[in-house]
């Protein structure tokens, strides 16, 4: 029954009690009438007064959101009533993909007669992505629980949940494979080929191995070799976001592996490029495009398997050098990509590492 129909029935009952008190004329009837009149007046004020006209703000208290964690949400309500109200609650429905459970979250606001109240609630096991809280419902009930009023407040909060970072061990030289699964040794990723360009006077901190003893003997002073640094060998990080139905968790884990690989390479200051094999192969130059990579990690979705090999051959450079390939699963397409690779490679999947 709607609130206004309830209020109509309340006043109808009040007039009935008034007529009964006039006819009966007893103190009991009069007391009953006056008591119910006070209640009817309270309910009328509750229905007329803007009890839901409150200021509500929402804040996510966790600064860095990562998938799998618990998210803390803080709601602040500003409202002061000139009369007593009953129960006040805030009702929120989490975004559909934020967590496993999408049930309505109901938080009670205690001591609502004060000026400002702050309430908290938690959402466990949040998922990767960009999520939007777009509204909250303020629900106010009277002291007796007969009347209630609701108001939907448009309150938008954008939450960005990044993939969790999984530990990632960079491959060692002796683990590097080659075309057709052949064993091959390569230089380490940090090694730089150098050619001698001249000499200079020895400075404190120079390595002994770089001292040019012949030049030192000729000049009568320690001389250190100088070098022209050749181009450092590039490392390509290739992500294949293809998966099949029922393996969504493997896709999320492969994204976490990708985050771990990027962080590890950045910590070691190793130059690399990131290729994402989608319908159109995307190339990211890091660290210049860190923002674009961060957005991709938030919004990445699995791609249906296709002829990935042709895409790789068309878009990857002919000499890729060392290649780290990350994929949710090891499929025949991924194995074919490895066989077509011109440089040395490693394959990391969501469940195991294959070299």
Coordinates of C-alpha atoms in Angstrom, one line a residue:
X1 CA 0.0 0.0 0.0
X2 CA 1.3 3.5 -0.9
X3 CA 2.2 6.0 1.8
X4 CA -0.6 8.5 0.8
X5 CA -3.2 5.8 1.0
X6 CA -1.9 4.8 4.5
X7 CA -2.1 8.5 5.5
X8 CA -5.7 8.7 4.3
X9 CA -6.6 5.7 6.3
X10 CA -4.9 7.2 9.4
X11 CA -6.9 10.4 9.2
X12 CA -10.1 8.4 8.5
X13 CA -9.4 6.5 11.7
X14 CA -8.7 9.7 13.6
X15 CA -12.0 11.2 12.6
X16 CA -13.7 8.0 13.5
X17 CA -12.1 8.1 17.0
X18 CA -13.1 11.8 17.3
X19 CA -16.7 10.9 16.5
X20 CA -16.6 8.0 18.9
X21 CA -15.2 10.3 21.7
X22 CA -17.9 12.9 21.1
X23 CA -20.7 10.3 21.2
X24 CA -19.2 8.3 24.1
X25 CA -18.0 11.3 26.1
X26 CA -15.8 9.3 28.4
X27 CA -12.2 10.1 29.4
X28 CA -10.9 6.9 27.9
X29 CA -12.4 7.7 24.5
X30 CA -11.0 11.3 24.6
X31 CA -7.6 10.1 25.6
X32 CA -7.6 7.6 22.8
X33 CA -8.6 10.3 20.3
X34 CA -5.9 12.8 21.4
X35 CA -3.2 10.1 21.4
X36 CA -4.1 9.0 17.9
X37 CA -4.4 12.6 16.8
X38 CA -0.8 13.3 17.9
X39 CA 0.3 10.2 15.9
X40 CA -1.6 11.3 12.9
X41 CA 0.0 14.7 13.1
X42 CA 3.5 13.1 13.4
X43 CA 2.9 10.9 10.4
X44 CA 1.6 13.9 8.4
X45 CA 4.7 15.9 9.1
X46 CA 6.9 12.9 8.2
X47 CA 5.1 12.7 4.8
X48 CA 5.2 16.4 4.1
X49 CA 8.7 17.3 5.4
X50 CA 11.6 16.6 3.0
X51 CA 13.2 13.9 5.1
X52 CA 15.1 12.5 2.1
X53 CA 16.7 15.9 1.1
X54 CA 20.1 14.9 2.4
X55 CA 23.6 15.5 1.1
X56 CA 25.4 12.2 0.4
X57 CA 29.0 11.8 -0.7
X58 CA 30.9 8.6 -1.5
X59 CA 34.6 7.9 -1.3
X60 CA 36.7 4.8 -1.9
X61 CA 39.2 4.7 1.0
X62 CA 41.7 2.4 -0.7
X63 CA 44.0 4.4 -2.8
X64 CA 45.5 1.6 -5.0
X65 CA 42.9 -0.9 -6.1
X66 CA 44.1 -4.3 -7.3
X67 CA 41.9 -7.3 -8.3
X68 CA 41.3 -9.8 -5.5
X69 CA 41.6 -7.3 -2.7
X70 CA 38.8 -5.9 -0.4
X71 CA 37.6 -2.5 -1.3
X72 CA 36.5 -0.1 1.5
X73 CA 33.7 2.4 0.7
X74 CA 32.9 5.4 2.9
X75 CA 29.5 7.2 2.7
X76 CA 29.0 10.5 4.4
X77 CA 25.5 11.9 5.0
X78 CA 24.7 15.4 6.0
X79 CA 21.2 16.0 7.4
X80 CA 19.5 17.4 10.5
X81 CA 15.9 16.7 11.4
X82 CA 13.8 19.0 13.7
X83 CA 11.9 15.9 14.8
X84 CA 12.6 12.3 15.6
X85 CA 12.8 9.8 12.7
X86 CA 13.2 6.0 12.9
X87 CA 15.6 4.0 10.8
X88 CA 17.7 5.5 8.1
X89 CA 19.6 3.3 5.6
X90 CA 21.7 3.8 2.5
X91 CA 21.3 1.1 -0.2
X92 CA 23.8 0.6 -3.0
X93 CA 24.1 -2.0 -5.7
X94 CA 27.7 -2.7 -6.7
X95 CA 28.5 -2.5 -10.5
X96 CA 27.7 -5.8 -12.2
X97 CA 31.3 -6.9 -12.8
X98 CA 33.0 -5.5 -9.7
X99 CA 32.5 -8.6 -7.5
X100 CA 31.0 -12.1 -7.5
X101 CA 28.1 -11.0 -5.4
X102 CA 25.9 -8.2 -6.8
X103 CA 23.4 -8.1 -3.9
X104 CA 22.2 -4.8 -2.6
X105 CA 24.4 -3.5 0.2
X106 CA 22.3 -1.9 3.0
X107 CA 24.2 0.2 5.6
X108 CA 22.4 1.7 8.6
X109 CA 23.1 5.3 9.6
X110 CA 23.1 5.5 13.4
X111 CA 22.2 8.6 15.4
X112 CA 20.8 10.3 12.3
X113 CA 19.6 13.3 14.3
X114 CA 23.2 14.5 14.3
X115 CA 24.5 16.9 11.6
X116 CA 26.9 14.5 9.8
X117 CA 27.2 10.7 9.9
X118 CA 29.8 8.5 8.2
X119 CA 29.3 4.8 7.4
X120 CA 31.5 2.2 5.9
X121 CA 31.1 -1.1 4.1
X122 CA 33.4 -3.5 2.3
X123 CA 33.3 -5.4 -1.0
X124 CA 35.4 -8.5 -1.1
X125 CA 37.3 -10.0 -4.0
X126 CA 37.0 -7.1 -6.4
X127 CA 37.6 -7.7 -10.1
X128 CA 39.7 -6.0 -12.7
X129 CA 38.2 -3.2 -14.8
X130 CA 36.7 0.3 -14.8
X131 CA 33.6 0.3 -12.6
X132 CA 31.0 3.0 -12.0
X133 CA 28.9 3.5 -8.9
X134 CA 26.1 5.7 -10.3
X135 CA 23.5 6.0 -7.6
X136 CA 22.6 5.4 -3.9
X137 CA 19.2 5.1 -2.4
X138 CA 18.3 6.9 0.9
X139 CA 15.6 5.1 2.8
X140 CA 14.0 6.7 5.8
X141 CA 11.3 5.1 8.0
X142 CA 9.3 6.6 10.8
X143 CA 9.7 5.6 14.4
X144 CA 6.8 3.2 14.3
X145 CA 7.8 1.6 10.9
X146 CA 4.5 2.4 9.3
X147 CA 5.7 4.9 6.7
X148 CA 8.9 4.9 4.7
X149 CA 10.3 7.2 2.1
X150 CA 13.0 6.6 -0.5
X151 CA 15.0 8.9 -2.7
X152 CA 17.5 7.8 -5.4
X153 CA 20.5 10.1 -5.4
X154 CA 22.6 10.3 -8.6
X155 CA 26.1 9.9 -7.2
X156 CA 28.8 8.8 -9.6
X157 CA 32.1 7.3 -8.5
X158 CA 34.5 5.8 -11.0
X159 CA 36.7 2.9 -9.6
X160 CA 39.7 1.6 -11.5
X161 CA 40.8 -1.9 -10.5
X162 CA 44.2 -3.0 -11.9
X163 CA 45.3 -6.6 -12.4
X164 CA 47.2 -8.1 -9.6
X165 CA 50.9 -8.4 -10.1
X166 CA 52.2 -12.0 -10.1
X167 CA 55.9 -12.7 -9.4
X168 CA 57.8 -12.9 -12.7
X169 CA 61.3 -14.4 -13.2
X170 CA 63.1 -13.1 -16.2
X171 CA 64.6 -16.0 -18.2
X172 CA 68.3 -16.7 -18.0
X173 CA 70.5 -17.2 -21.0
X174 CA 70.8 -20.9 -20.5
X175 CA 67.0 -21.3 -20.6
X176 CA 66.5 -19.5 -23.9
X177 CA 65.1 -21.6 -26.7
X178 CA 65.1 -20.9 -30.4
X179 CA 63.3 -21.6 -33.7
X180 CA 61.8 -25.1 -33.7
X181 CA 62.5 -25.7 -30.0
X182 CA 66.3 -25.7 -30.7
X183 CA 68.6 -24.9 -27.8
X184 CA 70.5 -21.7 -28.2
X185 CA 72.6 -19.4 -26.0
X186 CA 72.3 -15.6 -26.4
X187 CA 73.7 -12.6 -24.7
X188 CA 72.0 -11.4 -21.5
X189 CA 69.4 -8.7 -21.9
X190 CA 71.6 -6.1 -20.1
X191 CA 74.7 -6.8 -22.2
X192 CA 75.7 -4.0 -24.5
X193 CA 78.2 -4.5 -27.4
X194 CA 80.9 -1.9 -27.3
X195 CA 83.8 -0.9 -29.6
X196 CA 86.9 1.0 -28.4
X197 CA 87.0 4.6 -29.6
X198 CA 89.9 6.1 -27.7
X199 CA 91.5 6.7 -24.3
X200 CA 91.2 9.2 -21.6
X201 CA 92.9 9.9 -18.3
X202 CA 92.1 7.4 -15.5
X203 CA 89.4 8.6 -13.0
X204 CA 88.6 7.3 -9.6
X205 CA 86.1 4.5 -9.9
X206 CA 87.1 3.3 -13.4
X207 CA 87.4 -0.5 -13.7
X208 CA 90.9 -1.9 -13.8
X209 CA 89.9 -4.1 -16.8
X210 CA 89.3 -1.0 -18.9
X211 CA 92.8 0.5 -18.3
X212 CA 94.8 0.7 -21.6
X213 CA 98.3 -0.4 -20.3
X214 CA 100.1 0.3 -23.6
X215 CA 98.8 3.9 -23.8
X216 CA 99.5 4.3 -20.1
X217 CA 103.1 3.2 -20.6
X218 CA 103.6 5.6 -23.6
X219 CA 102.1 8.6 -21.8
X220 CA 103.5 7.8 -18.3
X221 CA 100.0 8.1 -16.8
X222 CA 97.1 5.7 -16.3
X223 CA 94.7 5.9 -19.3
X224 CA 91.3 4.3 -19.5
X225 CA 89.7 3.0 -22.7
X226 CA 86.6 4.8 -24.0
X227 CA 83.9 3.1 -26.0
X228 CA 81.2 3.8 -28.6
X229 CA 78.1 2.1 -27.3
X230 CA 76.3 0.1 -30.0
X231 CA 72.5 -0.2 -30.0
X232 CA 71.3 -2.3 -27.1
X233 CA 69.7 -5.5 -28.0
X234 CA 65.9 -5.1 -27.9
X235 CA 63.5 -7.3 -25.9
X236 CA 60.0 -7.8 -27.2
X237 CA 57.2 -8.6 -24.8
X238 CA 54.3 -10.2 -26.7
X239 CA 50.9 -10.7 -25.1
X240 CA 48.3 -13.1 -26.8
X241 CA 44.9 -12.4 -25.2
X242 CA 43.2 -15.3 -26.9
X243 CA 41.3 -17.9 -24.9
X244 CA 38.3 -20.2 -25.1
X245 CA 35.1 -20.3 -23.2
X246 CA 35.4 -21.4 -19.6
X247 CA 39.0 -20.2 -19.2
X248 CA 38.3 -16.6 -18.2
X249 CA 40.3 -17.0 -15.0
X250 CA 43.3 -18.1 -17.0
X251 CA 43.0 -14.9 -19.0
X252 CA 43.0 -12.8 -15.8
X253 CA 46.1 -14.7 -14.5
X254 CA 47.9 -14.1 -17.8
X255 CA 47.2 -10.3 -17.4
X256 CA 48.8 -10.5 -13.9
X257 CA 51.8 -12.3 -15.4
X258 CA 52.0 -9.4 -18.0
X259 CA 52.0 -6.8 -15.2
X260 CA 54.7 -8.8 -13.3
X261 CA 56.9 -8.9 -16.5
X262 CA 56.5 -5.2 -17.2
X263 CA 57.3 -4.3 -13.6
X264 CA 60.3 -6.5 -13.5
X265 CA 61.7 -5.1 -16.8
X266 CA 61.2 -1.6 -15.6
X267 CA 62.9 -2.3 -12.3
X268 CA 66.0 -3.5 -14.2
X269 CA 65.8 -0.6 -16.6
X270 CA 65.7 -2.9 -19.6
X271 CA 64.5 -1.4 -22.9
X272 CA 61.6 -3.3 -24.4
X273 CA 58.5 -3.0 -26.5
X274 CA 55.1 -4.5 -25.8
X275 CA 53.0 -6.1 -28.6
X276 CA 49.4 -7.1 -28.0
X277 CA 48.2 -9.6 -30.6
X278 CA 44.5 -8.6 -31.3
X279 CA 42.6 -8.3 -34.5
X280 CA 45.0 -5.4 -35.2
X281 CA 48.3 -5.9 -33.5
X282 CA 49.0 -3.0 -31.1
X283 CA 52.5 -1.8 -30.3
X284 CA 53.3 0.1 -27.1
X285 CA 56.6 1.9 -26.5
X286 CA 57.5 2.0 -22.8
X287 CA 57.8 4.0 -20.7
X288 CA 56.5 6.7 -23.0
X289 CA 53.1 5.0 -23.4
X290 CA 52.7 3.8 -19.8
X291 CA 49.3 5.5 -19.6
X292 CA 48.0 3.7 -22.7
X293 CA 49.3 0.3 -21.3
X294 CA 47.6 1.0 -18.0
X295 CA 44.3 1.7 -19.7
X296 CA 44.6 -1.5 -21.8
X297 CA 45.2 -3.6 -18.7
X298 CA 42.0 -2.2 -17.2
X299 CA 39.9 -2.8 -20.2
X300 CA 41.4 -5.9 -21.9
X301 CA 39.0 -8.6 -23.0
X302 CA 39.8 -12.1 -24.4
X303 CA 40.0 -12.4 -28.1
X304 CA 38.6 -15.4 -30.0
X305 CA 41.4 -17.6 -31.5
X306 CA 42.2 -16.9 -35.1
X307 CA 45.2 -17.0 -37.4
X308 CA 47.5 -15.3 -35.0
X309 CA 50.6 -16.4 -36.8
X310 CA 49.8 -14.2 -39.9
X311 CA 49.2 -11.2 -37.6
X312 CA 52.6 -11.7 -35.9
X313 CA 54.5 -12.1 -39.2
X314 CA 52.9 -9.0 -40.6
X315 CA 53.4 -6.8 -37.6
X316 CA 56.4 -7.9 -35.6
X317 CA 59.9 -6.8 -36.8
X318 CA 61.9 -9.4 -38.7
X319 CA 64.6 -9.6 -36.0
X320 CA 62.8 -9.5 -32.8
X321 CA 65.8 -10.4 -30.7
X322 CA 64.8 -11.9 -27.3
X323 CA 61.1 -12.5 -27.1
X324 CA 58.9 -13.2 -24.1
X325 CA 55.5 -14.4 -25.1
X326 CA 52.6 -14.5 -22.5
X327 CA 49.4 -16.3 -23.2
X328 CA 46.5 -17.6 -21.1
X329 CA 46.9 -21.1 -22.6
X330 CA 49.4 -23.0 -24.8
X331 CA 47.5 -23.7 -28.0
X332 CA 48.6 -24.8 -31.5
X333 CA 48.4 -21.2 -32.6
X334 CA 50.8 -20.1 -29.9
X335 CA 53.2 -23.0 -30.7
X336 CA 53.1 -22.0 -34.3
X337 CA 53.9 -18.4 -33.4
X338 CA 57.0 -19.7 -31.5
X339 CA 58.1 -21.7 -34.5
X340 CA 57.8 -18.6 -36.7
X341 CA 59.8 -16.4 -34.3
X342 CA 63.1 -15.2 -35.8
X343 CA 64.8 -14.7 -32.4
X344 CA 65.0 -16.5 -29.1
X345 CA 61.8 -16.9 -27.2
X346 CA 60.2 -17.9 -23.9
X347 CA 56.5 -18.8 -23.4
X348 CA 54.7 -18.0 -20.2
X349 CA 51.1 -19.3 -19.7
X350 CA 48.6 -18.8 -16.9
X351 CA 49.2 -22.3 -15.5
X352 CA 52.8 -23.0 -16.2
X353 CA 56.0 -21.8 -17.9
X354 CA 57.2 -23.5 -21.0
X355 CA 60.8 -22.9 -22.4

